[in-house]
Amino acid sequence: MLRKLLKEKHFDLLYIQHQNILPVCVLANWGVRNKIVSHLHVIYIDKQARRMICCFLNHKYVKRIFGVSRYTLSQLSQQNLKKSSILYNPIPLREKIKISCSSHKIAIVGDVVRFKGHHIVFEAMQSLPENSELHVIGNLLDKKYLEQLQSFSIKCVYTGLISDVANYLVENQISLVIIPSISPETFSLSMTESWALGIPTIATDDYGMKEIVEKYIPLYCDVILFNKGDVVDLVAKILNLYNDECLYRKVSDAVYCVIREHLNEGKFKKRLLNEISSII
């Protein structure tokens, strides 16, 4: 059906957002010769899957490969890197909220699975002031892991999956969002969603999170990045922000500025249109 559609209709470009359909699109395009753009969002840990994707990306009609971070593109072959470019995910800019670091409400946004590192934050919460409260936002996918988390004696709210994370953060006066991932993460939308509100984040010093912080606010690397899996370091970084209102305000202003100046939807659309115009 796809091959028939490509033959009957005239397309200037095929834009592929999900690499699972890349092989099908490349094979269906054989003989039709439409130009293809592929947008990479994930790291393929499985070596066979990575080799297969790289093989199809190497096809001559794949003219450009976008990656949501430099880390995403690091899995490509040298030949594919030559036709690749970084296109960071955009986020809608919202009104900067007024929140104080005296509100010790912390959130983790993401499915409850071990590789997201929730347990690191749960352990850290035990060393924070008694008025600290944790909000876990996301699907409760791993029941055994959830049971492990529920064994911690901390104040915790489980929301499950919600449709508007930004509104939840605002309405519940969340003052800090933690991204404690212990497995590869190409780009953290929960980080940039928080930044779009002016909410500081503390993230694992690795993967796509480290890349974004180092690129746009390197001055605060030592403040909002913590050593992967290091509970003691995470506690220190949280208390450092909560015990210094001036520093908290500076970080809040800095992260909001990143979205306003660089990672908003307007900038993304302009960059994407420029890239596509250079191809077709």
PDB file of C-alpha atoms in Angstrom:
ATOM      1  CA  MET A   1       0.000   0.000   0.000  1.00  0.00           C
ATOM      2  CA  LEU A   2       2.748   2.461   0.890  1.00  0.00           C
ATOM      3  CA  ARG A   3       4.670   1.770  -2.309  1.00  0.00           C
ATOM      4  CA  LYS A   4       1.492   2.246  -4.343  1.00  0.00           C
ATOM      5  CA  LEU A   5       0.777   5.534  -2.567  1.00  0.00           C
ATOM      6  CA  LEU A   6       4.308   6.823  -3.190  1.00  0.00           C
ATOM      7  CA  LYS A   7       3.995   5.999  -6.884  1.00  0.00           C
ATOM      8  CA  GLU A   8       0.562   7.576  -7.323  1.00  0.00           C
ATOM      9  CA  LYS A   9       1.157  10.736  -5.310  1.00  0.00           C
ATOM     10  CA  HIS A  10       3.937  13.258  -5.695  1.00  0.00           C
ATOM     11  CA  PHE A  11       5.807  13.934  -2.487  1.00  0.00           C
ATOM     12  CA  ASP A  12       8.757  16.287  -2.253  1.00  0.00           C
ATOM     13  CA  LEU A  13       9.898  14.713   0.984  1.00  0.00           C
ATOM     14  CA  LEU A  14       9.272  11.789   3.328  1.00  0.00           C
ATOM     15  CA  TYR A  15       9.724  12.818   6.970  1.00  0.00           C
ATOM     16  CA  ILE A  16      10.196   9.828   9.277  1.00  0.00           C
ATOM     17  CA  GLN A  17       9.690  10.408  12.995  1.00  0.00           C
ATOM     18  CA  HIS A  18       9.819   6.782  14.181  1.00  0.00           C
ATOM     19  CA  GLN A  19      12.713   4.594  13.100  1.00  0.00           C
ATOM     20  CA  ASN A  20      10.683   1.380  13.398  1.00  0.00           C
ATOM     21  CA  ILE A  21       9.129   2.261  10.035  1.00  0.00           C
ATOM     22  CA  LEU A  22      12.400   3.418   8.440  1.00  0.00           C
ATOM     23  CA  PRO A  23      13.181   0.060   6.743  1.00  0.00           C
ATOM     24  CA  VAL A  24       9.652  -0.149   5.312  1.00  0.00           C
ATOM     25  CA  CYS A  25       9.794   3.426   4.004  1.00  0.00           C
ATOM     26  CA  VAL A  26      13.228   2.997   2.423  1.00  0.00           C
ATOM     27  CA  LEU A  27      12.219  -0.247   0.695  1.00  0.00           C
ATOM     28  CA  ALA A  28       8.861   1.170  -0.443  1.00  0.00           C
ATOM     29  CA  ASN A  29      10.687   4.197  -1.813  1.00  0.00           C
ATOM     30  CA  TRP A  30      12.932   1.985  -3.963  1.00  0.00           C
ATOM     31  CA  GLY A  31      12.479   3.154  -7.541  1.00  0.00           C
ATOM     32  CA  VAL A  32      10.250   6.079  -6.484  1.00  0.00           C
ATOM     33  CA  ARG A  33      13.243   8.128  -5.383  1.00  0.00           C
ATOM     34  CA  ASN A  34      11.631  10.504  -2.916  1.00  0.00           C
ATOM     35  CA  LYS A  35      14.045  12.327  -0.651  1.00  0.00           C
ATOM     36  CA  ILE A  36      13.902  11.174   2.964  1.00  0.00           C
ATOM     37  CA  VAL A  37      14.536  12.949   6.260  1.00  0.00           C
ATOM     38  CA  SER A  38      14.862  10.824   9.401  1.00  0.00           C
ATOM     39  CA  HIS A  39      14.409  12.207  12.912  1.00  0.00           C
ATOM     40  CA  LEU A  40      16.205  10.218  15.636  1.00  0.00           C
ATOM     41  CA  HIS A  41      14.795  10.358  19.168  1.00  0.00           C
ATOM     42  CA  VAL A  42      16.285   7.288  20.845  1.00  0.00           C
ATOM     43  CA  ILE A  43      19.549   5.460  21.428  1.00  0.00           C
ATOM     44  CA  TYR A  44      19.567   1.882  20.137  1.00  0.00           C
ATOM     45  CA  ILE A  45      21.332  -0.144  22.816  1.00  0.00           C
ATOM     46  CA  ASP A  46      20.837  -3.433  20.964  1.00  0.00           C
ATOM     47  CA  LYS A  47      23.789  -3.704  18.558  1.00  0.00           C
ATOM     48  CA  GLN A  48      21.864  -5.540  15.851  1.00  0.00           C
ATOM     49  CA  ALA A  49      19.066  -2.974  15.881  1.00  0.00           C
ATOM     50  CA  ARG A  50      21.608  -0.161  15.730  1.00  0.00           C
ATOM     51  CA  ARG A  51      23.439  -1.733  12.780  1.00  0.00           C
ATOM     52  CA  MET A  52      20.173  -2.202  10.907  1.00  0.00           C
ATOM     53  CA  ILE A  53      19.055   1.390  11.476  1.00  0.00           C
ATOM     54  CA  CYS A  54      22.470   2.753  10.473  1.00  0.00           C
ATOM     55  CA  CYS A  55      22.379   0.615   7.317  1.00  0.00           C
ATOM     56  CA  PHE A  56      19.048   2.058   6.204  1.00  0.00           C
ATOM     57  CA  LEU A  57      20.057   5.595   7.205  1.00  0.00           C
ATOM     58  CA  ASN A  58      23.034   5.183   4.907  1.00  0.00           C
ATOM     59  CA  HIS A  59      20.718   4.866   1.887  1.00  0.00           C
ATOM     60  CA  LYS A  60      21.399   7.529  -0.747  1.00  0.00           C
ATOM     61  CA  TYR A  61      17.837   8.897  -0.627  1.00  0.00           C
ATOM     62  CA  VAL A  62      18.093   9.612   3.102  1.00  0.00           C
ATOM     63  CA  LYS A  63      19.311  13.178   2.725  1.00  0.00           C
ATOM     64  CA  ARG A  64      19.314  14.389   6.317  1.00  0.00           C
ATOM     65  CA  ILE A  65      19.328  12.839   9.775  1.00  0.00           C
ATOM     66  CA  PHE A  66      18.122  14.981  12.652  1.00  0.00           C
ATOM     67  CA  GLY A  67      18.990  14.031  16.219  1.00  0.00           C
ATOM     68  CA  VAL A  68      17.351  15.441  19.342  1.00  0.00           C
ATOM     69  CA  SER A  69      20.837  15.818  20.840  1.00  0.00           C
ATOM     70  CA  ARG A  70      24.493  15.291  20.030  1.00  0.00           C
ATOM     71  CA  TYR A  71      24.289  12.255  22.281  1.00  0.00           C
ATOM     72  CA  THR A  72      21.594  10.793  20.006  1.00  0.00           C
ATOM     73  CA  LEU A  73      23.800  11.213  16.946  1.00  0.00           C
ATOM     74  CA  SER A  74      26.777   9.570  18.675  1.00  0.00           C
ATOM     75  CA  GLN A  75      25.398   6.144  17.671  1.00  0.00           C
ATOM     76  CA  LEU A  76      25.773   6.911  13.944  1.00  0.00           C
ATOM     77  CA  SER A  77      28.548   5.812  11.620  1.00  0.00           C
ATOM     78  CA  GLN A  78      30.992   8.452  10.381  1.00  0.00           C
ATOM     79  CA  GLN A  79      29.342   8.377   6.963  1.00  0.00           C
ATOM     80  CA  ASN A  80      25.898   9.039   8.412  1.00  0.00           C
ATOM     81  CA  LEU A  81      27.245  11.762  10.687  1.00  0.00           C
ATOM     82  CA  LYS A  82      28.190  13.768   7.596  1.00  0.00           C
ATOM     83  CA  LYS A  83      24.518  14.268   6.753  1.00  0.00           C
ATOM     84  CA  SER A  84      23.289  14.741  10.321  1.00  0.00           C
ATOM     85  CA  SER A  85      22.454  17.779  12.412  1.00  0.00           C
ATOM     86  CA  ILE A  86      21.127  18.467  15.909  1.00  0.00           C
ATOM     87  CA  LEU A  87      17.546  19.629  16.287  1.00  0.00           C
ATOM     88  CA  TYR A  88      16.696  19.943  19.973  1.00  0.00           C
ATOM     89  CA  ASN A  89      13.090  19.276  20.943  1.00  0.00           C
ATOM     90  CA  PRO A  90      11.077  22.482  21.413  1.00  0.00           C
ATOM     91  CA  ILE A  91       8.757  23.300  24.278  1.00  0.00           C
ATOM     92  CA  PRO A  92       5.944  25.888  24.474  1.00  0.00           C
ATOM     93  CA  LEU A  93       7.040  28.942  26.443  1.00  0.00           C
ATOM     94  CA  ARG A  94       4.693  29.685  29.329  1.00  0.00           C
ATOM     95  CA  GLU A  95       4.442  32.460  31.847  1.00  0.00           C
ATOM     96  CA  LYS A  96       7.210  32.221  34.428  1.00  0.00           C
ATOM     97  CA  ILE A  97       5.689  31.135  37.708  1.00  0.00           C
ATOM     98  CA  LYS A  98       6.381  32.679  41.089  1.00  0.00           C
ATOM     99  CA  ILE A  99       7.639  29.967  43.363  1.00  0.00           C
ATOM    100  CA  SER A 100       9.897  29.987  46.392  1.00  0.00           C
ATOM    101  CA  CYS A 101      12.545  27.484  47.353  1.00  0.00           C
ATOM    102  CA  SER A 102      10.794  27.408  50.743  1.00  0.00           C
ATOM    103  CA  SER A 103       8.223  25.160  49.054  1.00  0.00           C
ATOM    104  CA  HIS A 104      10.002  21.842  49.467  1.00  0.00           C
ATOM    105  CA  LYS A 105       7.858  20.076  46.886  1.00  0.00           C
ATOM    106  CA  ILE A 106       9.925  17.948  44.535  1.00  0.00           C
ATOM    107  CA  ALA A 107       8.750  16.086  41.435  1.00  0.00           C
ATOM    108  CA  ILE A 108       9.962  13.246  39.236  1.00  0.00           C
ATOM    109  CA  VAL A 109       8.320  13.120  35.806  1.00  0.00           C
ATOM    110  CA  GLY A 110       8.503   9.799  33.980  1.00  0.00           C
ATOM    111  CA  ASP A 111       7.242   6.235  33.951  1.00  0.00           C
ATOM    112  CA  VAL A 112       7.980   4.329  37.151  1.00  0.00           C
ATOM    113  CA  VAL A 113      10.649   1.908  35.920  1.00  0.00           C
ATOM    114  CA  ARG A 114      14.068   1.226  37.406  1.00  0.00           C
ATOM    115  CA  PHE A 115      16.176   2.787  34.655  1.00  0.00           C
ATOM    116  CA  LYS A 116      14.513   6.146  35.352  1.00  0.00           C
ATOM    117  CA  GLY A 117      16.246   6.106  38.750  1.00  0.00           C
ATOM    118  CA  HIS A 118      13.330   6.951  41.042  1.00  0.00           C
ATOM    119  CA  HIS A 119      14.895   5.000  43.925  1.00  0.00           C
ATOM    120  CA  ILE A 120      17.812   7.441  44.008  1.00  0.00           C
ATOM    121  CA  VAL A 121      15.451  10.326  44.753  1.00  0.00           C
ATOM    122  CA  PHE A 122      13.513   8.259  47.303  1.00  0.00           C
ATOM    123  CA  GLU A 123      16.747   7.538  49.160  1.00  0.00           C
ATOM    124  CA  ALA A 124      17.723  11.203  48.988  1.00  0.00           C
ATOM    125  CA  MET A 125      14.350  12.290  50.412  1.00  0.00           C
ATOM    126  CA  GLN A 126      15.175  10.510  53.670  1.00  0.00           C
ATOM    127  CA  SER A 127      17.969  13.033  54.276  1.00  0.00           C
ATOM    128  CA  LEU A 128      15.904  16.133  53.471  1.00  0.00           C
ATOM    129  CA  PRO A 129      13.858  18.280  55.901  1.00  0.00           C
ATOM    130  CA  GLU A 130      10.638  16.686  57.193  1.00  0.00           C
ATOM    131  CA  ASN A 131       8.448  19.139  55.272  1.00  0.00           C
ATOM    132  CA  SER A 132       9.811  17.837  51.956  1.00  0.00           C
ATOM    133  CA  GLU A 133       7.248  16.166  49.706  1.00  0.00           C
ATOM    134  CA  LEU A 134       7.802  14.077  46.574  1.00  0.00           C
ATOM    135  CA  HIS A 135       5.402  13.942  43.614  1.00  0.00           C
ATOM    136  CA  VAL A 136       5.811  11.016  41.215  1.00  0.00           C
ATOM    137  CA  ILE A 137       4.228  11.867  37.860  1.00  0.00           C
ATOM    138  CA  GLY A 138       3.943   9.064  35.315  1.00  0.00           C
ATOM    139  CA  ASN A 139       2.672   5.588  34.531  1.00  0.00           C
ATOM    140  CA  LEU A 140       3.150   3.041  37.326  1.00  0.00           C
ATOM    141  CA  LEU A 141       4.497   0.380  34.973  1.00  0.00           C
ATOM    142  CA  ASP A 142       6.761  -1.800  37.122  1.00  0.00           C
ATOM    143  CA  LYS A 143       4.711  -3.082  40.054  1.00  0.00           C
ATOM    144  CA  LYS A 144       7.631  -4.746  41.853  1.00  0.00           C
ATOM    145  CA  TYR A 145       9.688  -1.586  41.548  1.00  0.00           C
ATOM    146  CA  LEU A 146       6.724   0.441  42.803  1.00  0.00           C
ATOM    147  CA  GLU A 147       6.481  -1.807  45.863  1.00  0.00           C
ATOM    148  CA  GLN A 148      10.162  -1.161  46.550  1.00  0.00           C
ATOM    149  CA  LEU A 149       9.594   2.593  46.361  1.00  0.00           C
ATOM    150  CA  GLN A 150       6.545   2.406  48.613  1.00  0.00           C
ATOM    151  CA  SER A 151       8.681   0.849  51.337  1.00  0.00           C
ATOM    152  CA  PHE A 152      10.402   4.222  51.892  1.00  0.00           C
ATOM    153  CA  SER A 153       8.928   6.259  54.747  1.00  0.00           C
ATOM    154  CA  ILE A 154       8.585   9.602  52.988  1.00  0.00           C
ATOM    155  CA  LYS A 155       5.756  11.961  52.032  1.00  0.00           C
ATOM    156  CA  CYS A 156       4.882  10.947  48.493  1.00  0.00           C
ATOM    157  CA  VAL A 157       2.082  11.557  45.995  1.00  0.00           C
ATOM    158  CA  TYR A 158       1.626   9.207  43.023  1.00  0.00           C
ATOM    159  CA  THR A 159      -0.344  10.819  40.205  1.00  0.00           C
ATOM    160  CA  GLY A 160      -0.166   8.159  37.516  1.00  0.00           C
ATOM    161  CA  LEU A 161      -0.219   9.417  33.931  1.00  0.00           C
ATOM    162  CA  ILE A 162      -1.591  12.964  33.596  1.00  0.00           C
ATOM    163  CA  SER A 163      -2.352  14.951  30.455  1.00  0.00           C
ATOM    164  CA  ASP A 164      -0.921  18.333  31.447  1.00  0.00           C
ATOM    165  CA  VAL A 165       2.273  18.052  33.461  1.00  0.00           C
ATOM    166  CA  ALA A 166       2.981  21.787  33.350  1.00  0.00           C
ATOM    167  CA  ASN A 167      -0.360  22.669  34.956  1.00  0.00           C
ATOM    168  CA  TYR A 168       0.204  20.070  37.652  1.00  0.00           C
ATOM    169  CA  LEU A 169       3.612  21.543  38.486  1.00  0.00           C
ATOM    170  CA  VAL A 170       2.092  25.016  38.770  1.00  0.00           C
ATOM    171  CA  GLU A 171      -1.027  24.070  40.729  1.00  0.00           C
ATOM    172  CA  ASN A 172       0.939  21.988  43.227  1.00  0.00           C
ATOM    173  CA  GLN A 173       3.706  24.574  43.690  1.00  0.00           C
ATOM    174  CA  ILE A 174       6.496  22.212  42.685  1.00  0.00           C
ATOM    175  CA  SER A 175       9.770  24.015  43.300  1.00  0.00           C
ATOM    176  CA  LEU A 176      12.237  21.441  41.973  1.00  0.00           C
ATOM    177  CA  VAL A 177      12.172  18.643  39.388  1.00  0.00           C
ATOM    178  CA  ILE A 178      14.704  15.805  39.528  1.00  0.00           C
ATOM    179  CA  ILE A 179      15.815  13.768  36.489  1.00  0.00           C
ATOM    180  CA  PRO A 180      17.761  10.850  38.058  1.00  0.00           C
ATOM    181  CA  SER A 181      18.091   8.595  34.982  1.00  0.00           C
ATOM    182  CA  ILE A 182      20.646   5.791  35.242  1.00  0.00           C
ATOM    183  CA  SER A 183      20.272   4.574  31.636  1.00  0.00           C
ATOM    184  CA  PRO A 184      20.751   6.449  28.348  1.00  0.00           C
ATOM    185  CA  GLU A 185      18.299   9.284  27.806  1.00  0.00           C
ATOM    186  CA  THR A 186      18.686  11.326  24.631  1.00  0.00           C
ATOM    187  CA  PHE A 187      16.683  14.358  25.685  1.00  0.00           C
ATOM    188  CA  SER A 188      14.675  15.119  28.819  1.00  0.00           C
ATOM    189  CA  LEU A 189      11.350  16.772  28.054  1.00  0.00           C
ATOM    190  CA  SER A 190      10.579  16.859  31.773  1.00  0.00           C
ATOM    191  CA  MET A 191      13.650  19.049  32.209  1.00  0.00           C
ATOM    192  CA  THR A 192      12.715  21.534  29.497  1.00  0.00           C
ATOM    193  CA  GLU A 193       9.022  21.510  30.515  1.00  0.00           C
ATOM    194  CA  SER A 194      10.145  22.609  33.962  1.00  0.00           C
ATOM    195  CA  TRP A 195      12.497  25.223  32.553  1.00  0.00           C
ATOM    196  CA  ALA A 196       9.639  26.708  30.504  1.00  0.00           C
ATOM    197  CA  LEU A 197       7.995  27.576  33.835  1.00  0.00           C
ATOM    198  CA  GLY A 198      11.172  28.762  35.522  1.00  0.00           C
ATOM    199  CA  ILE A 199      11.368  25.685  37.763  1.00  0.00           C
ATOM    200  CA  PRO A 200      14.976  24.599  38.432  1.00  0.00           C
ATOM    201  CA  THR A 201      15.944  20.988  37.812  1.00  0.00           C
ATOM    202  CA  ILE A 202      18.688  18.692  39.048  1.00  0.00           C
ATOM    203  CA  ALA A 203      19.663  15.970  36.588  1.00  0.00           C
ATOM    204  CA  THR A 204      22.095  13.105  36.166  1.00  0.00           C
ATOM    205  CA  ASP A 205      25.486  14.368  34.989  1.00  0.00           C
ATOM    206  CA  ASP A 206      25.333  12.324  31.786  1.00  0.00           C
ATOM    207  CA  TYR A 207      23.466  11.695  28.517  1.00  0.00           C
ATOM    208  CA  GLY A 208      21.313  14.360  26.857  1.00  0.00           C
ATOM    209  CA  MET A 209      20.645  16.210  30.117  1.00  0.00           C
ATOM    210  CA  LYS A 210      24.323  16.984  30.629  1.00  0.00           C
ATOM    211  CA  GLU A 211      24.619  18.112  27.016  1.00  0.00           C
ATOM    212  CA  ILE A 212      21.792  20.661  27.288  1.00  0.00           C
ATOM    213  CA  VAL A 213      23.079  22.124  30.552  1.00  0.00           C
ATOM    214  CA  GLU A 214      26.663  22.356  29.305  1.00  0.00           C
ATOM    215  CA  LYS A 215      25.567  23.988  26.057  1.00  0.00           C
ATOM    216  CA  TYR A 216      23.191  26.624  27.375  1.00  0.00           C
ATOM    217  CA  ILE A 217      23.985  27.267  31.054  1.00  0.00           C
ATOM    218  CA  PRO A 218      27.510  25.933  31.717  1.00  0.00           C
ATOM    219  CA  LEU A 219      27.828  28.335  34.645  1.00  0.00           C
ATOM    220  CA  TYR A 220      25.412  26.151  36.618  1.00  0.00           C
ATOM    221  CA  CYS A 221      26.739  22.686  35.748  1.00  0.00           C
ATOM    222  CA  ASP A 222      28.047  22.188  39.273  1.00  0.00           C
ATOM    223  CA  VAL A 223      24.727  23.334  40.709  1.00  0.00           C
ATOM    224  CA  ILE A 224      22.122  21.370  38.737  1.00  0.00           C
ATOM    225  CA  LEU A 225      23.969  18.217  37.662  1.00  0.00           C
ATOM    226  CA  PHE A 226      24.747  15.387  40.102  1.00  0.00           C
ATOM    227  CA  ASN A 227      26.917  12.297  39.787  1.00  0.00           C
ATOM    228  CA  LYS A 228      24.925   9.399  38.336  1.00  0.00           C
ATOM    229  CA  GLY A 229      23.394   7.274  41.082  1.00  0.00           C
ATOM    230  CA  ASP A 230      25.108   9.262  43.859  1.00  0.00           C
ATOM    231  CA  VAL A 231      22.514   9.856  46.583  1.00  0.00           C
ATOM    232  CA  VAL A 232      24.881  11.894  48.768  1.00  0.00           C
ATOM    233  CA  ASP A 233      25.695  14.247  45.896  1.00  0.00           C
ATOM    234  CA  LEU A 234      22.010  14.614  45.021  1.00  0.00           C
ATOM    235  CA  VAL A 235      21.129  15.538  48.604  1.00  0.00           C
ATOM    236  CA  ALA A 236      23.920  18.124  48.631  1.00  0.00           C
ATOM    237  CA  LYS A 237      22.702  19.675  45.358  1.00  0.00           C
ATOM    238  CA  ILE A 238      19.093  19.857  46.579  1.00  0.00           C
ATOM    239  CA  LEU A 239      20.040  21.468  49.891  1.00  0.00           C
ATOM    240  CA  ASN A 240      22.399  23.858  48.121  1.00  0.00           C
ATOM    241  CA  LEU A 241      19.468  25.255  46.126  1.00  0.00           C
ATOM    242  CA  TYR A 242      16.926  25.175  48.930  1.00  0.00           C
ATOM    243  CA  ASN A 243      19.240  26.876  51.418  1.00  0.00           C
ATOM    244  CA  ASP A 244      20.175  29.752  49.100  1.00  0.00           C
ATOM    245  CA  GLU A 245      17.211  31.798  47.876  1.00  0.00           C
ATOM    246  CA  CYS A 246      19.448  34.040  45.764  1.00  0.00           C
ATOM    247  CA  LEU A 247      21.036  31.083  43.957  1.00  0.00           C
ATOM    248  CA  TYR A 248      17.629  29.483  43.466  1.00  0.00           C
ATOM    249  CA  ARG A 249      16.353  32.677  41.806  1.00  0.00           C
ATOM    250  CA  LYS A 250      19.379  32.921  39.537  1.00  0.00           C
ATOM    251  CA  VAL A 251      18.977  29.326  38.362  1.00  0.00           C
ATOM    252  CA  SER A 252      15.241  29.865  37.856  1.00  0.00           C
ATOM    253  CA  ASP A 253      15.900  32.905  35.661  1.00  0.00           C
ATOM    254  CA  ALA A 254      18.663  31.129  33.736  1.00  0.00           C
ATOM    255  CA  VAL A 255      16.654  28.022  32.845  1.00  0.00           C
ATOM    256  CA  TYR A 256      13.643  30.086  31.793  1.00  0.00           C
ATOM    257  CA  CYS A 257      15.886  32.152  29.541  1.00  0.00           C
ATOM    258  CA  VAL A 258      17.103  28.975  27.776  1.00  0.00           C
ATOM    259  CA  ILE A 259      13.569  28.188  26.608  1.00  0.00           C
ATOM    260  CA  ARG A 260      12.745  31.787  25.753  1.00  0.00           C
ATOM    261  CA  GLU A 261      15.900  32.315  23.710  1.00  0.00           C
ATOM    262  CA  HIS A 262      16.735  28.877  22.304  1.00  0.00           C
ATOM    263  CA  LEU A 263      14.355  25.942  22.771  1.00  0.00           C
ATOM    264  CA  ASN A 264      10.954  27.455  22.031  1.00  0.00           C
ATOM    265  CA  GLU A 265       8.656  26.315  19.226  1.00  0.00           C
ATOM    266  CA  GLY A 266       9.292  29.375  17.067  1.00  0.00           C
ATOM    267  CA  LYS A 267      13.047  28.757  16.950  1.00  0.00           C
ATOM    268  CA  PHE A 268      12.454  25.073  16.207  1.00  0.00           C
ATOM    269  CA  LYS A 269      10.091  25.736  13.287  1.00  0.00           C
ATOM    270  CA  LYS A 270      12.454  28.262  11.738  1.00  0.00           C
ATOM    271  CA  ARG A 271      15.411  25.891  11.966  1.00  0.00           C
ATOM    272  CA  LEU A 272      13.395  22.953  10.631  1.00  0.00           C
ATOM    273  CA  LEU A 273      12.075  24.939   7.660  1.00  0.00           C
ATOM    274  CA  ASN A 274      15.575  26.149   6.814  1.00  0.00           C
ATOM    275  CA  GLU A 275      16.892  22.588   6.884  1.00  0.00           C
ATOM    276  CA  ILE A 276      14.070  21.235   4.724  1.00  0.00           C
ATOM    277  CA  SER A 277      14.366  24.130   2.257  1.00  0.00           C
ATOM    278  CA  SER A 278      17.997  23.221   1.704  1.00  0.00           C
ATOM    279  CA  ILE A 279      16.988  19.668   0.736  1.00  0.00           C
ATOM    280  CA  ILE A 280      13.965  19.965  -1.557  1.00  0.00           C
TER     281      ILE A 280
END
